[in-house]
Amino acid sequence: MEIQVWQIIALTILSMILIWDSLSTAIFDGKPMFAGILAGIIMGDITTGLAVGATLQLMVLGVGTYGGSSMPDYLTGAIVGTVFAVTSGQGVEFGIGLAVPVGLLMVNLDVLARFCNVFFAKRVEAAIDRLDYPGIKRNIWFGMIPWGLSRALPVFIMLIFGEDIVNAIVNHMPEWLTGGLSVAGGLLPAVGIAILLRYLPVKKYISFLLLGFFLAAYLSVPMVGVAIFGVAMAVIEFKKSVNGNQVVAAANAGGLQEGLLDGEYED
Amino acid sequence: MENMKTNETKLTKNDINRVSRRWIMGSQITWNYEKQMAVGYLWAMLPIIRKLYKDPEQQKDMLKTHVQFFNTTPHMGGFICGIDAATEEHEGYKAKETVRGLKTGLMGPFAGVGDTLFGVLFPTIFGSIAAYMGQEGSMVGAIIWLLVNIAILVLRTFTAGIGYREGSKIITSAKDKLDALTAAATLLGITVVGALVATVVKANVTATFTSGEITVAGQDILNQIMPCLVPAAFVGFIYWLLGRKKMTSTKAIILVMVLAILLHVVGILG
C-alpha cells in the first residue's frame, strides 16, 4: 500500500500533538499504545496499529521520563512502526522490529530538544531583567518548538524517504534476522517488567509478586481477574496502614492470646 | 480606585484556577537540563506575581525566585503552586525565603508519591490491561485507560485550589493517608506485575532432546517443572542485570535483541 500525502502530513502533526500532550494534558500520556492506535486510524488499519502499540507498550511498562532522564522514544517508534507494518504488508512483527531501532535513535533527539530549551530559558531570564512580560511569555512558549520539531522532523523524513529503504530492507532481510526479531518481540517485555521491579519495593511485597504469577501461570486467571484480586489485597493493606498503630497493637494482643490458647491445647 | 486598593492583595478563585490551568499546560513546555521545570513554574505563577507585587523591583525579585531549579511530578505540582500562592497572598514580599524553602522542600515528597502513582503504577496497571487486551485485538482496555487519563486530568485542575485552601498544612495532614494510598497502590501494582511475567513474556523453546529413538520436546520438559519457567527466569536475569553498575535499560534492550537472534540461530528459541 502506498502512503498518501495527507497521511504523511497527518502523521507528522500527530507526532507533534502526542509529545505536547505528554508534556501537558497527558491524556495519551506519551504512550505507544495510543500512538499505535491513532497511527492505525490514520493508516486505515486499526488492528495493526493496536497490535504494534500493545506490544511496544509492554516493553516500556514502568518506564517514565521523570527527573529528566531520556528513555527510548517508542511513542514515535509506534507511529513509524505502524505505518511501515501497513505499507510493507509484512505484518505486526515487522513493524515492531522497525519501531525498536527508531525508538532508540530518537533518544538523541529528545536529549537535543531538552538542550535547546536551555537557550529559551536563558532568554526568559534576560527578559525578567528587563521586566519585559511579553518577552517572558514569548520565550516560554518558544520552548514548544524544540519539543515539536524533535518528533515531527524525523517522522516526516522517515515517511517521505523511508519507503524505498524499508522495501530494500524487506527484500534483503535474512531469516536469522526476521526470526530473531520475532523472538526478541516475545522477550522484550521482560525488560519493561524488570525495570518496573527495580522501581518497586519488591522485597517488601514479594508474596504478592508470587501470588500474581501463580494466578496467571497455574490458574490462567485473566489480567482483569488478577487486578480484582490485587484491589482486594490493596484495600486490606490501605486499611491496615491508615490505622497502622492500632492494628499492630491489636495484632500483638491477638498473637499473645493465641499463644496462650495453643498452650492450653497442648496440655 | 479606593476599592481596587483594598482588594489588590486578595486572590480570587479565578486566579487560583488560572494557576492550575497554567501549571497543567506549561509545567514542562520549556523543560531544560539546567533548571528543569523552573520556567514552567514561573509561567504558572506569573499572574499571581503581577497581581500581588506592585513595586517593579519586588516583581523582578519574585520572578527570579520562581525561575530557580524546580522539578516534581507534573500531576502534583499544582498543590505546590497553590500552597505558594496562599503563602504569598498572606505574607507578601517578606515571604520570599519561605516560598523558596517551601518549593524545594515540597517538590521532593510530592514527586516521591506522584512519580510512583502517576509515573509507574497507573501506567502499569492500566497499560498492562490495555496492552494485554490490545494483543488479543480488543480496544476496550485502551479506551478504559484513556478515560482514566481524562479523569486524572480533571482531578489535576483541582490541585492548586486544594493546595491554596489547605496551605502548608496539607503535607502533614494528608501524609498518613498518602503513605497508605501509596502502599496499597504499590501492592496492587506488584500483584499485576507477577501476572504479567506469566502472560506477556513469550519464549517458545524449539530445542528437542533425543535419546535413542525417543525425542522429547524441550518445552514439554520445562512445562512439567513449572509453567512459564523461561519467562520467569528471563525476567529474573534482566532484573539482576539492571542491578549491575553501568547497566541501563537501553543497553539491556540491545542485549536482549542480540541474545534473541543468537538463541534463534542456534535453534533454542523460535
Coordinates of C-alpha atoms in Angstrom, one line a residue:
Chain A
M1 CA 0.0 0.0 0.0
E2 CA 1.3 3.4 -1.0
I3 CA 1.2 6.1 1.7
Q4 CA -0.8 9.2 0.7
V5 CA 0.4 12.8 1.1
W6 CA -2.4 13.7 3.5
Q7 CA -1.4 10.7 5.6
I8 CA 2.2 11.9 5.9
I9 CA 1.0 15.3 7.0
A10 CA -1.5 13.9 9.4
L11 CA 1.1 11.5 11.0
T12 CA 3.6 14.4 11.3
I13 CA 1.1 16.5 13.1
L14 CA 0.1 13.5 15.2
S15 CA 3.7 13.1 16.4
M16 CA 3.8 16.8 17.5
I17 CA 0.5 16.7 19.2
L18 CA 1.4 13.5 21.1
I19 CA 4.6 14.9 22.5
W20 CA 2.9 18.2 23.5
D21 CA 0.1 16.2 25.1
S22 CA 2.5 14.1 27.1
L23 CA 4.1 17.3 28.5
S24 CA 0.9 18.9 29.5
T25 CA -2.6 17.4 29.5
A26 CA -1.2 13.8 29.3
I27 CA -4.4 12.1 28.2
F28 CA -2.4 10.0 25.8
D29 CA 0.5 10.2 28.3
G30 CA 3.1 9.7 25.6
K31 CA 2.3 6.0 25.5
P32 CA 3.0 3.8 22.4
M33 CA -0.4 2.1 23.0
F34 CA -2.3 5.2 21.9
A35 CA 0.3 6.3 19.3
G36 CA -0.1 2.9 17.6
I37 CA -3.9 3.1 17.6
L38 CA -4.0 6.7 16.4
A39 CA -1.5 6.0 13.6
G40 CA -3.5 2.9 12.8
I41 CA -6.7 5.0 12.4
I42 CA -4.8 7.4 10.0
M43 CA -3.5 4.5 8.0
G44 CA -6.9 2.8 7.9
D45 CA -5.7 -0.3 9.7
I46 CA -6.6 -0.1 13.4
T47 CA -5.9 -3.8 14.0
T48 CA -2.2 -3.4 13.1
G49 CA -1.8 -0.2 15.0
L50 CA -3.4 -1.7 18.1
A51 CA -1.1 -4.8 17.9
V52 CA 2.1 -2.7 17.3
G53 CA 1.1 -0.2 20.1
A54 CA 0.2 -3.0 22.5
T55 CA 3.5 -4.9 22.1
L56 CA 5.6 -1.7 22.4
Q57 CA 3.5 -0.8 25.5
L58 CA 4.5 -4.0 27.2
M59 CA 8.2 -3.2 26.5
V60 CA 8.0 0.2 28.2
L61 CA 5.8 -0.7 31.3
G62 CA 7.0 1.4 34.2
V63 CA 9.4 3.4 32.2
G64 CA 8.8 7.1 33.0
T65 CA 10.7 10.1 31.9
Y66 CA 10.6 11.7 35.3
G67 CA 13.6 13.5 36.6
G68 CA 14.6 14.4 33.1
S69 CA 16.1 11.1 32.0
S70 CA 15.6 10.3 28.3
M71 CA 14.0 7.0 27.5
P72 CA 13.8 5.2 24.2
D73 CA 11.0 7.1 22.4
Y74 CA 8.6 4.3 21.5
L75 CA 5.9 6.9 21.0
T76 CA 7.5 7.9 17.8
G77 CA 8.6 4.3 17.2
A78 CA 5.0 3.1 17.4
I79 CA 3.9 5.7 14.7
V80 CA 6.7 4.7 12.3
G81 CA 6.4 1.0 13.1
T82 CA 2.6 1.0 12.5
V83 CA 3.0 2.9 9.2
F84 CA 5.6 0.5 7.8
A85 CA 3.8 -2.6 9.1
V86 CA 0.8 -1.4 7.0
T87 CA 2.6 -0.1 3.9
S88 CA 5.0 -3.1 3.6
G89 CA 2.3 -5.7 4.2
Q90 CA 4.8 -7.5 6.4
G91 CA 2.7 -7.5 9.5
V92 CA 3.0 -6.6 13.1
E93 CA 6.3 -8.2 14.0
F94 CA 8.0 -6.3 11.1
G95 CA 6.6 -3.0 12.4
I96 CA 7.9 -3.7 15.9
G97 CA 11.3 -4.7 14.5
L98 CA 11.5 -1.2 13.0
A99 CA 9.9 0.6 15.9
V100 CA 12.6 -0.5 18.3
P101 CA 15.6 0.9 16.4
V102 CA 13.6 4.1 15.6
G103 CA 12.8 4.5 19.3
L104 CA 16.5 4.0 20.3
L105 CA 17.6 6.6 17.7
M106 CA 15.0 9.1 18.8
V107 CA 16.6 9.3 22.3
N108 CA 19.3 11.5 20.8
L109 CA 16.7 14.0 19.6
D110 CA 14.9 14.0 22.9
V111 CA 18.2 15.0 24.5
L112 CA 18.8 17.6 21.9
A113 CA 15.3 19.2 22.5
R114 CA 16.0 19.4 26.2
F115 CA 19.3 21.1 25.5
C116 CA 17.8 23.6 23.1
N117 CA 15.4 24.7 25.8
V118 CA 18.3 25.9 27.9
F119 CA 18.6 28.6 25.3
F120 CA 15.0 29.7 25.7
A121 CA 15.2 29.6 29.5
K122 CA 18.2 31.9 29.3
R123 CA 16.1 34.3 27.2
V124 CA 13.3 34.2 29.7
E125 CA 15.8 35.2 32.4
A126 CA 17.1 38.0 30.3
A127 CA 13.5 39.2 29.8
I128 CA 13.0 39.1 33.6
D129 CA 15.9 41.5 34.0
R130 CA 14.2 43.9 31.6
L131 CA 10.8 43.2 33.3
D132 CA 9.6 42.5 29.7
Y133 CA 6.5 40.5 30.3
P134 CA 5.7 39.9 26.6
G135 CA 9.3 38.7 26.2
I136 CA 8.9 36.3 29.1
K137 CA 5.7 34.8 27.8
R138 CA 7.0 34.6 24.2
N139 CA 10.2 32.7 25.2
I140 CA 8.4 30.3 27.5
W141 CA 6.1 29.3 24.6
F142 CA 9.1 29.0 22.2
G143 CA 10.0 26.0 24.3
M144 CA 7.3 24.1 22.4
I145 CA 9.3 24.4 19.2
P146 CA 12.3 22.1 20.0
W147 CA 9.9 19.5 21.5
G148 CA 7.6 19.5 18.5
L149 CA 10.3 19.5 15.9
S150 CA 12.3 16.8 17.6
R151 CA 9.4 14.4 16.8
A152 CA 7.9 15.9 13.7
L153 CA 11.0 16.2 11.6
P154 CA 12.3 12.6 11.9
V155 CA 8.7 11.2 11.4
F156 CA 8.3 13.4 8.3
I157 CA 11.7 12.5 6.9
M158 CA 11.2 8.8 7.6
L159 CA 7.8 8.7 5.9
I160 CA 9.0 10.7 2.9
F161 CA 12.2 8.8 2.2
G162 CA 11.7 5.7 4.3
E163 CA 9.6 3.6 1.9
D164 CA 12.4 2.7 -0.5
I165 CA 14.7 2.0 2.4
V166 CA 12.0 -0.1 4.0
N167 CA 11.4 -2.1 0.8
A168 CA 15.1 -2.7 0.4
I169 CA 15.3 -4.0 4.0
V170 CA 12.3 -6.3 3.4
N171 CA 13.7 -7.8 0.2
H172 CA 17.1 -8.4 1.7
M173 CA 16.3 -9.3 5.3
P174 CA 17.7 -12.8 6.1
E175 CA 15.7 -15.3 8.0
W176 CA 18.0 -15.3 11.0
L177 CA 17.2 -11.6 11.5
T178 CA 13.4 -11.7 10.9
G179 CA 13.1 -14.9 13.1
G180 CA 15.4 -13.4 15.7
L181 CA 13.5 -10.2 15.8
S182 CA 10.2 -12.1 16.4
V183 CA 11.9 -14.0 19.3
A184 CA 13.1 -10.6 20.6
G185 CA 9.5 -9.3 20.3
G186 CA 8.4 -12.1 22.7
L187 CA 11.3 -11.5 25.2
L188 CA 11.5 -7.7 25.2
P189 CA 8.5 -7.2 27.6
A190 CA 10.8 -8.8 30.2
V191 CA 12.9 -5.7 30.2
G192 CA 9.9 -3.4 30.9
I193 CA 8.9 -5.7 33.7
A194 CA 12.4 -5.9 35.2
I195 CA 12.8 -2.1 35.1
L196 CA 9.5 -1.8 36.9
L197 CA 10.5 -4.3 39.6
R198 CA 13.6 -2.2 40.1
Y199 CA 11.4 0.8 40.9
L200 CA 9.0 -1.0 43.2
P201 CA 9.7 -2.3 46.7
V202 CA 9.7 -5.9 45.5
K203 CA 11.3 -7.4 48.6
K204 CA 8.6 -5.9 50.9
Y205 CA 5.7 -7.3 48.7
I206 CA 7.4 -10.4 47.3
S207 CA 4.4 -12.6 48.3
F208 CA 2.1 -10.6 46.0
L209 CA 4.5 -10.9 43.1
L210 CA 4.4 -14.7 43.6
L211 CA 0.6 -14.7 44.0
G212 CA 0.1 -12.7 40.8
F213 CA 2.4 -15.1 38.9
F214 CA 0.7 -18.1 40.5
L215 CA -2.8 -16.9 39.5
A216 CA -1.8 -16.3 35.9
A217 CA 0.7 -19.2 35.3
Y218 CA -1.1 -22.0 37.1
L219 CA -4.7 -21.0 37.3
S220 CA -4.8 -19.0 34.0
V221 CA -6.7 -16.2 35.6
P222 CA -7.1 -13.3 33.1
M223 CA -5.4 -10.0 33.8
V224 CA -8.6 -8.2 35.0
G225 CA -9.2 -11.1 37.4
V226 CA -5.7 -10.7 38.8
A227 CA -6.3 -6.9 39.1
I228 CA -9.5 -7.6 41.1
F229 CA -7.6 -9.8 43.4
G230 CA -4.9 -7.1 43.7
V231 CA -7.5 -4.4 44.5
A232 CA -9.0 -6.6 47.3
M233 CA -5.5 -7.0 48.8
A234 CA -4.8 -3.3 48.3
V235 CA -7.9 -2.3 50.2
I236 CA -6.8 -4.5 53.1
E237 CA -3.3 -3.0 53.0
F238 CA -4.7 0.5 52.9
K239 CA -6.9 0.0 55.9
K240 CA -4.0 -1.6 57.7
S241 CA -1.6 1.3 57.1
V242 CA -4.1 4.1 57.8
N243 CA -4.5 2.9 61.4
G244 CA -1.2 1.2 61.4
N245 CA -0.5 1.6 65.2
Q246 CA -3.8 0.3 66.4
V247 CA -3.6 -2.7 64.1
V248 CA -0.1 -3.5 65.2
A249 CA -1.2 -3.3 68.8
A250 CA -4.2 -5.4 68.2
A251 CA -2.2 -8.0 66.3
N252 CA 0.2 -8.2 69.2
A253 CA -2.6 -8.7 71.6
G254 CA -4.2 -11.3 69.4
G255 CA -0.9 -13.2 68.9
L256 CA -0.4 -13.3 72.7
Q257 CA -3.9 -14.7 73.2
E258 CA -3.4 -17.3 70.5
G259 CA -0.2 -18.3 72.1
L260 CA -2.0 -19.0 75.4
L261 CA -4.7 -20.9 73.6
D262 CA -2.1 -23.1 71.9
G263 CA -0.5 -23.8 75.2
E264 CA -3.8 -24.9 76.6
Y265 CA -4.4 -27.3 73.8
E266 CA -1.0 -28.8 74.2
D267 CA -1.8 -29.6 77.8
Chain B
M1 CA -9.8 53.3 42.9
E2 CA -10.4 53.0 46.6
N3 CA -12.0 49.6 46.2
M4 CA -9.2 48.4 43.9
K5 CA -6.6 49.4 46.5
T6 CA -8.2 47.4 49.4
N7 CA -8.7 44.4 47.1
E8 CA -5.4 44.4 45.4
T9 CA -3.7 41.8 47.5
K10 CA -6.6 39.4 47.6
L11 CA -6.6 36.4 45.3
T12 CA -9.9 35.2 43.8
K13 CA -11.0 31.7 43.0
N14 CA -10.4 32.6 39.4
D15 CA -6.8 33.5 40.0
I16 CA -6.2 30.1 41.5
N17 CA -8.0 28.3 38.7
R18 CA -5.7 30.2 36.3
V19 CA -2.6 28.9 38.2
S20 CA -4.0 25.4 37.9
R21 CA -4.6 25.6 34.1
R22 CA -1.2 27.3 33.5
W23 CA 0.7 24.7 35.5
I24 CA -1.0 21.8 33.6
M25 CA -0.3 23.4 30.2
G26 CA 3.1 24.9 30.9
S27 CA 5.0 23.0 33.5
Q28 CA 7.2 21.1 31.1
I29 CA 7.0 23.2 27.9
T30 CA 10.4 24.8 28.5
W31 CA 11.8 21.8 30.4
N32 CA 15.6 22.1 30.1
Y33 CA 18.7 20.4 31.6
E34 CA 19.7 23.4 33.6
K35 CA 16.7 24.3 35.7
Q36 CA 14.2 21.7 34.6
M37 CA 10.7 22.8 35.4
A38 CA 11.7 26.3 36.7
V39 CA 10.3 28.2 33.7
G40 CA 7.1 26.2 33.8
Y41 CA 6.7 27.1 37.5
L42 CA 7.3 30.8 36.6
W43 CA 4.6 30.5 33.9
A44 CA 2.1 29.2 36.3
M45 CA 2.7 31.9 38.9
L46 CA 3.1 34.8 36.5
P47 CA -0.4 36.3 37.0
I48 CA -0.1 36.0 40.8
I49 CA 3.2 37.8 40.9
R50 CA 1.8 40.6 38.8
K51 CA -1.3 40.9 41.0
L52 CA 0.4 40.8 44.4
Y53 CA 3.5 42.9 43.9
K54 CA 3.2 46.5 42.5
D55 CA 6.8 47.6 43.0
P56 CA 8.7 46.7 39.9
E57 CA 11.9 45.8 41.9
Q58 CA 9.8 43.4 44.1
Q59 CA 8.2 41.9 41.0
K60 CA 11.6 41.3 39.4
D61 CA 12.9 39.7 42.5
M62 CA 9.9 37.4 42.8
L63 CA 10.1 36.5 39.1
K64 CA 13.7 35.5 39.8
T65 CA 12.7 33.5 42.8
H66 CA 10.3 31.5 40.7
V67 CA 12.7 30.7 37.9
Q68 CA 15.0 28.7 40.1
F69 CA 15.5 25.0 39.7
F70 CA 12.3 23.1 40.2
N71 CA 11.3 19.5 39.4
T72 CA 8.4 17.4 40.6
T73 CA 5.7 15.2 39.2
P74 CA 3.6 17.3 36.8
H75 CA 0.4 15.8 38.3
M76 CA 1.4 17.1 41.8
G77 CA 3.0 20.5 41.1
G78 CA -0.4 22.2 41.3
F79 CA -0.5 21.6 45.0
I80 CA 2.8 23.4 45.5
C81 CA 1.7 26.3 43.3
G82 CA -1.5 26.6 45.5
I83 CA 0.4 26.5 48.8
D84 CA 2.9 29.0 47.4
A85 CA 0.0 31.3 46.3
A86 CA -1.6 31.2 49.8
T87 CA 1.7 32.0 51.4
E88 CA 2.5 34.9 49.2
E89 CA -1.0 36.3 49.5
H90 CA -0.8 36.4 53.3
E91 CA 2.9 37.2 53.8
G92 CA 3.8 39.1 50.6
Y93 CA 7.3 40.0 49.7
K94 CA 8.8 39.2 53.1
A95 CA 7.8 35.5 52.5
K96 CA 10.4 35.2 49.7
E97 CA 12.7 32.9 51.7
T98 CA 9.7 30.9 53.0
V99 CA 8.4 30.4 49.5
R100 CA 11.8 29.3 48.3
G101 CA 12.1 26.8 51.1
L102 CA 8.5 25.5 50.6
K103 CA 9.1 24.9 46.9
T104 CA 12.3 22.9 47.3
G105 CA 11.1 21.2 50.4
L106 CA 7.8 20.1 48.9
M107 CA 8.9 19.1 45.4
G108 CA 10.7 16.0 46.6
P109 CA 8.0 14.4 48.7
F110 CA 5.3 15.3 46.2
A111 CA 7.5 13.8 43.4
G112 CA 8.0 10.7 45.6
V113 CA 4.3 10.0 45.8
G114 CA 3.5 11.4 42.4
D115 CA 6.1 9.5 40.4
T116 CA 5.1 6.2 42.0
L117 CA 1.4 6.8 41.4
F118 CA 1.3 8.6 38.0
G119 CA 4.7 7.6 36.6
V120 CA 4.8 4.0 37.4
L121 CA 1.6 2.4 39.0
F122 CA -1.2 3.9 36.9
P123 CA 0.6 3.3 33.6
T124 CA 1.5 -0.2 34.7
I125 CA -1.9 -1.3 35.9
F126 CA -3.9 0.3 33.1
G127 CA -1.2 0.0 30.5
S128 CA -0.8 -3.7 31.0
I129 CA -4.5 -4.3 30.9
A130 CA -4.8 -2.2 27.7
A131 CA -1.8 -3.9 26.1
Y132 CA -2.9 -7.4 27.1
M133 CA -6.4 -6.8 25.6
G134 CA -4.8 -5.0 22.6
Q135 CA -2.7 -8.0 21.8
E136 CA -6.0 -10.0 21.7
G137 CA -7.4 -7.5 19.3
S138 CA -9.6 -5.6 21.7
M139 CA -9.6 -1.8 22.1
V140 CA -11.6 -1.9 25.4
G141 CA -8.5 -1.7 27.6
A142 CA -7.1 1.2 25.7
I143 CA -10.4 3.1 26.0
I144 CA -10.6 2.5 29.7
W145 CA -7.0 3.8 30.1
L146 CA -7.9 6.9 28.1
L147 CA -10.9 7.6 30.3
V148 CA -8.8 7.1 33.4
N149 CA -6.2 9.7 32.0
I150 CA -9.1 12.1 31.3
A151 CA -10.4 11.7 34.8
I152 CA -6.8 12.3 36.2
L153 CA -6.6 15.5 34.1
V154 CA -9.9 16.7 35.5
L155 CA -8.7 16.0 39.1
R156 CA -5.5 17.8 38.4
T157 CA -7.4 21.0 37.8
F158 CA -8.4 21.0 41.5
T159 CA -4.9 20.5 42.8
A160 CA -3.9 24.2 43.0
G161 CA -7.3 25.0 44.7
I162 CA -6.7 22.3 47.4
G163 CA -3.1 23.5 47.9
Y164 CA -4.3 27.1 48.3
R165 CA -7.0 26.2 50.8
E166 CA -5.1 23.8 52.9
G167 CA -2.0 26.0 52.7
S168 CA 1.1 24.4 54.1
K169 CA -0.9 22.2 56.4
I170 CA -1.6 19.7 53.6
I171 CA 1.5 17.8 53.6
T172 CA 1.3 17.0 57.4
S173 CA -2.5 16.5 57.5
A174 CA -2.6 14.2 54.5
K175 CA 0.7 12.4 55.0
D176 CA -0.7 9.3 56.7
K177 CA -3.3 8.8 54.1
L178 CA -0.9 9.5 51.2
D179 CA 1.5 6.9 52.6
A180 CA -1.2 4.3 53.0
L181 CA -2.5 5.0 49.5
T182 CA 1.0 4.6 48.0
A183 CA 1.5 1.4 49.9
A184 CA -1.9 0.0 48.7
A185 CA -1.3 1.0 45.1
T186 CA 2.2 -0.5 45.2
L187 CA 0.8 -3.8 46.4
L188 CA -1.7 -3.8 43.6
G189 CA 1.0 -2.9 41.0
I190 CA 3.3 -5.7 42.2
T191 CA 0.5 -8.3 42.0
V192 CA -0.3 -7.3 38.4
V193 CA 3.4 -7.4 37.5
G194 CA 3.6 -11.0 38.9
A195 CA 0.8 -12.0 36.5
L196 CA 2.5 -10.1 33.6
V197 CA 5.6 -12.2 33.9
A198 CA 3.5 -15.2 33.1
T199 CA 1.4 -13.7 30.4
V200 CA 3.3 -11.2 28.3
V201 CA 6.8 -12.6 28.1
K202 CA 6.8 -15.2 25.4
A203 CA 9.5 -17.7 24.9
N204 CA 8.9 -20.7 22.7
V205 CA 11.5 -23.4 23.2
T206 CA 12.1 -25.3 20.0
A207 CA 15.1 -27.4 21.2
T208 CA 14.4 -31.1 21.4
F209 CA 16.3 -33.8 23.2
T210 CA 16.9 -37.2 21.5
S211 CA 17.8 -40.3 23.5
G212 CA 18.0 -43.3 21.3
E213 CA 14.7 -43.4 19.3
I214 CA 12.8 -41.2 21.7
T215 CA 12.6 -37.4 21.0
V216 CA 11.3 -35.1 23.7
A217 CA 10.4 -31.5 23.1
G218 CA 12.3 -29.2 25.5
Q219 CA 9.1 -27.1 26.1
D220 CA 7.3 -30.2 27.5
I221 CA 10.0 -30.9 30.0
L222 CA 10.1 -27.3 31.1
N223 CA 6.3 -27.2 31.5
Q224 CA 6.5 -30.2 33.8
I225 CA 8.9 -28.3 36.1
M226 CA 6.9 -25.1 36.1
P227 CA 4.7 -23.3 33.6
C228 CA 6.2 -20.1 32.3
L229 CA 9.6 -21.1 33.6
V230 CA 11.6 -19.5 30.9
P231 CA 9.8 -16.1 31.1
A232 CA 10.2 -16.1 34.9
A233 CA 13.9 -16.9 34.7
F234 CA 14.4 -14.4 32.0
V235 CA 12.8 -11.6 33.9
G236 CA 14.9 -12.6 36.9
F237 CA 18.0 -12.4 34.7
I238 CA 17.2 -8.9 33.4
Y239 CA 16.3 -7.8 37.0
W240 CA 19.8 -8.9 38.1
L241 CA 21.4 -7.3 35.1
L242 CA 19.8 -4.0 35.7
G243 CA 21.3 -4.0 39.2
R244 CA 24.8 -4.1 37.8
K245 CA 26.8 -1.0 37.5
K246 CA 26.8 0.9 34.2
M247 CA 23.8 -1.1 33.0
T248 CA 21.0 1.0 31.6
S249 CA 17.6 -0.1 30.3
T250 CA 18.7 0.9 26.7
K251 CA 21.7 -1.4 27.0
A252 CA 19.5 -4.2 28.3
I253 CA 17.1 -3.8 25.4
I254 CA 20.0 -4.0 22.9
L255 CA 21.4 -7.1 24.7
V256 CA 18.0 -8.8 24.6
M257 CA 17.7 -8.2 20.9
V258 CA 21.2 -9.7 20.3
L259 CA 20.5 -12.6 22.6
A260 CA 17.2 -13.3 20.9
I261 CA 18.9 -13.5 17.5
L262 CA 21.6 -15.8 18.8
L263 CA 19.2 -18.1 20.6
H264 CA 17.1 -18.3 17.4
V265 CA 20.1 -19.0 15.2
V266 CA 21.3 -21.9 17.4
G267 CA 17.7 -23.3 17.5
I268 CA 16.9 -22.9 21.2
L269 CA 14.1 -20.4 20.8
G270 CA 11.8 -19.9 17.8

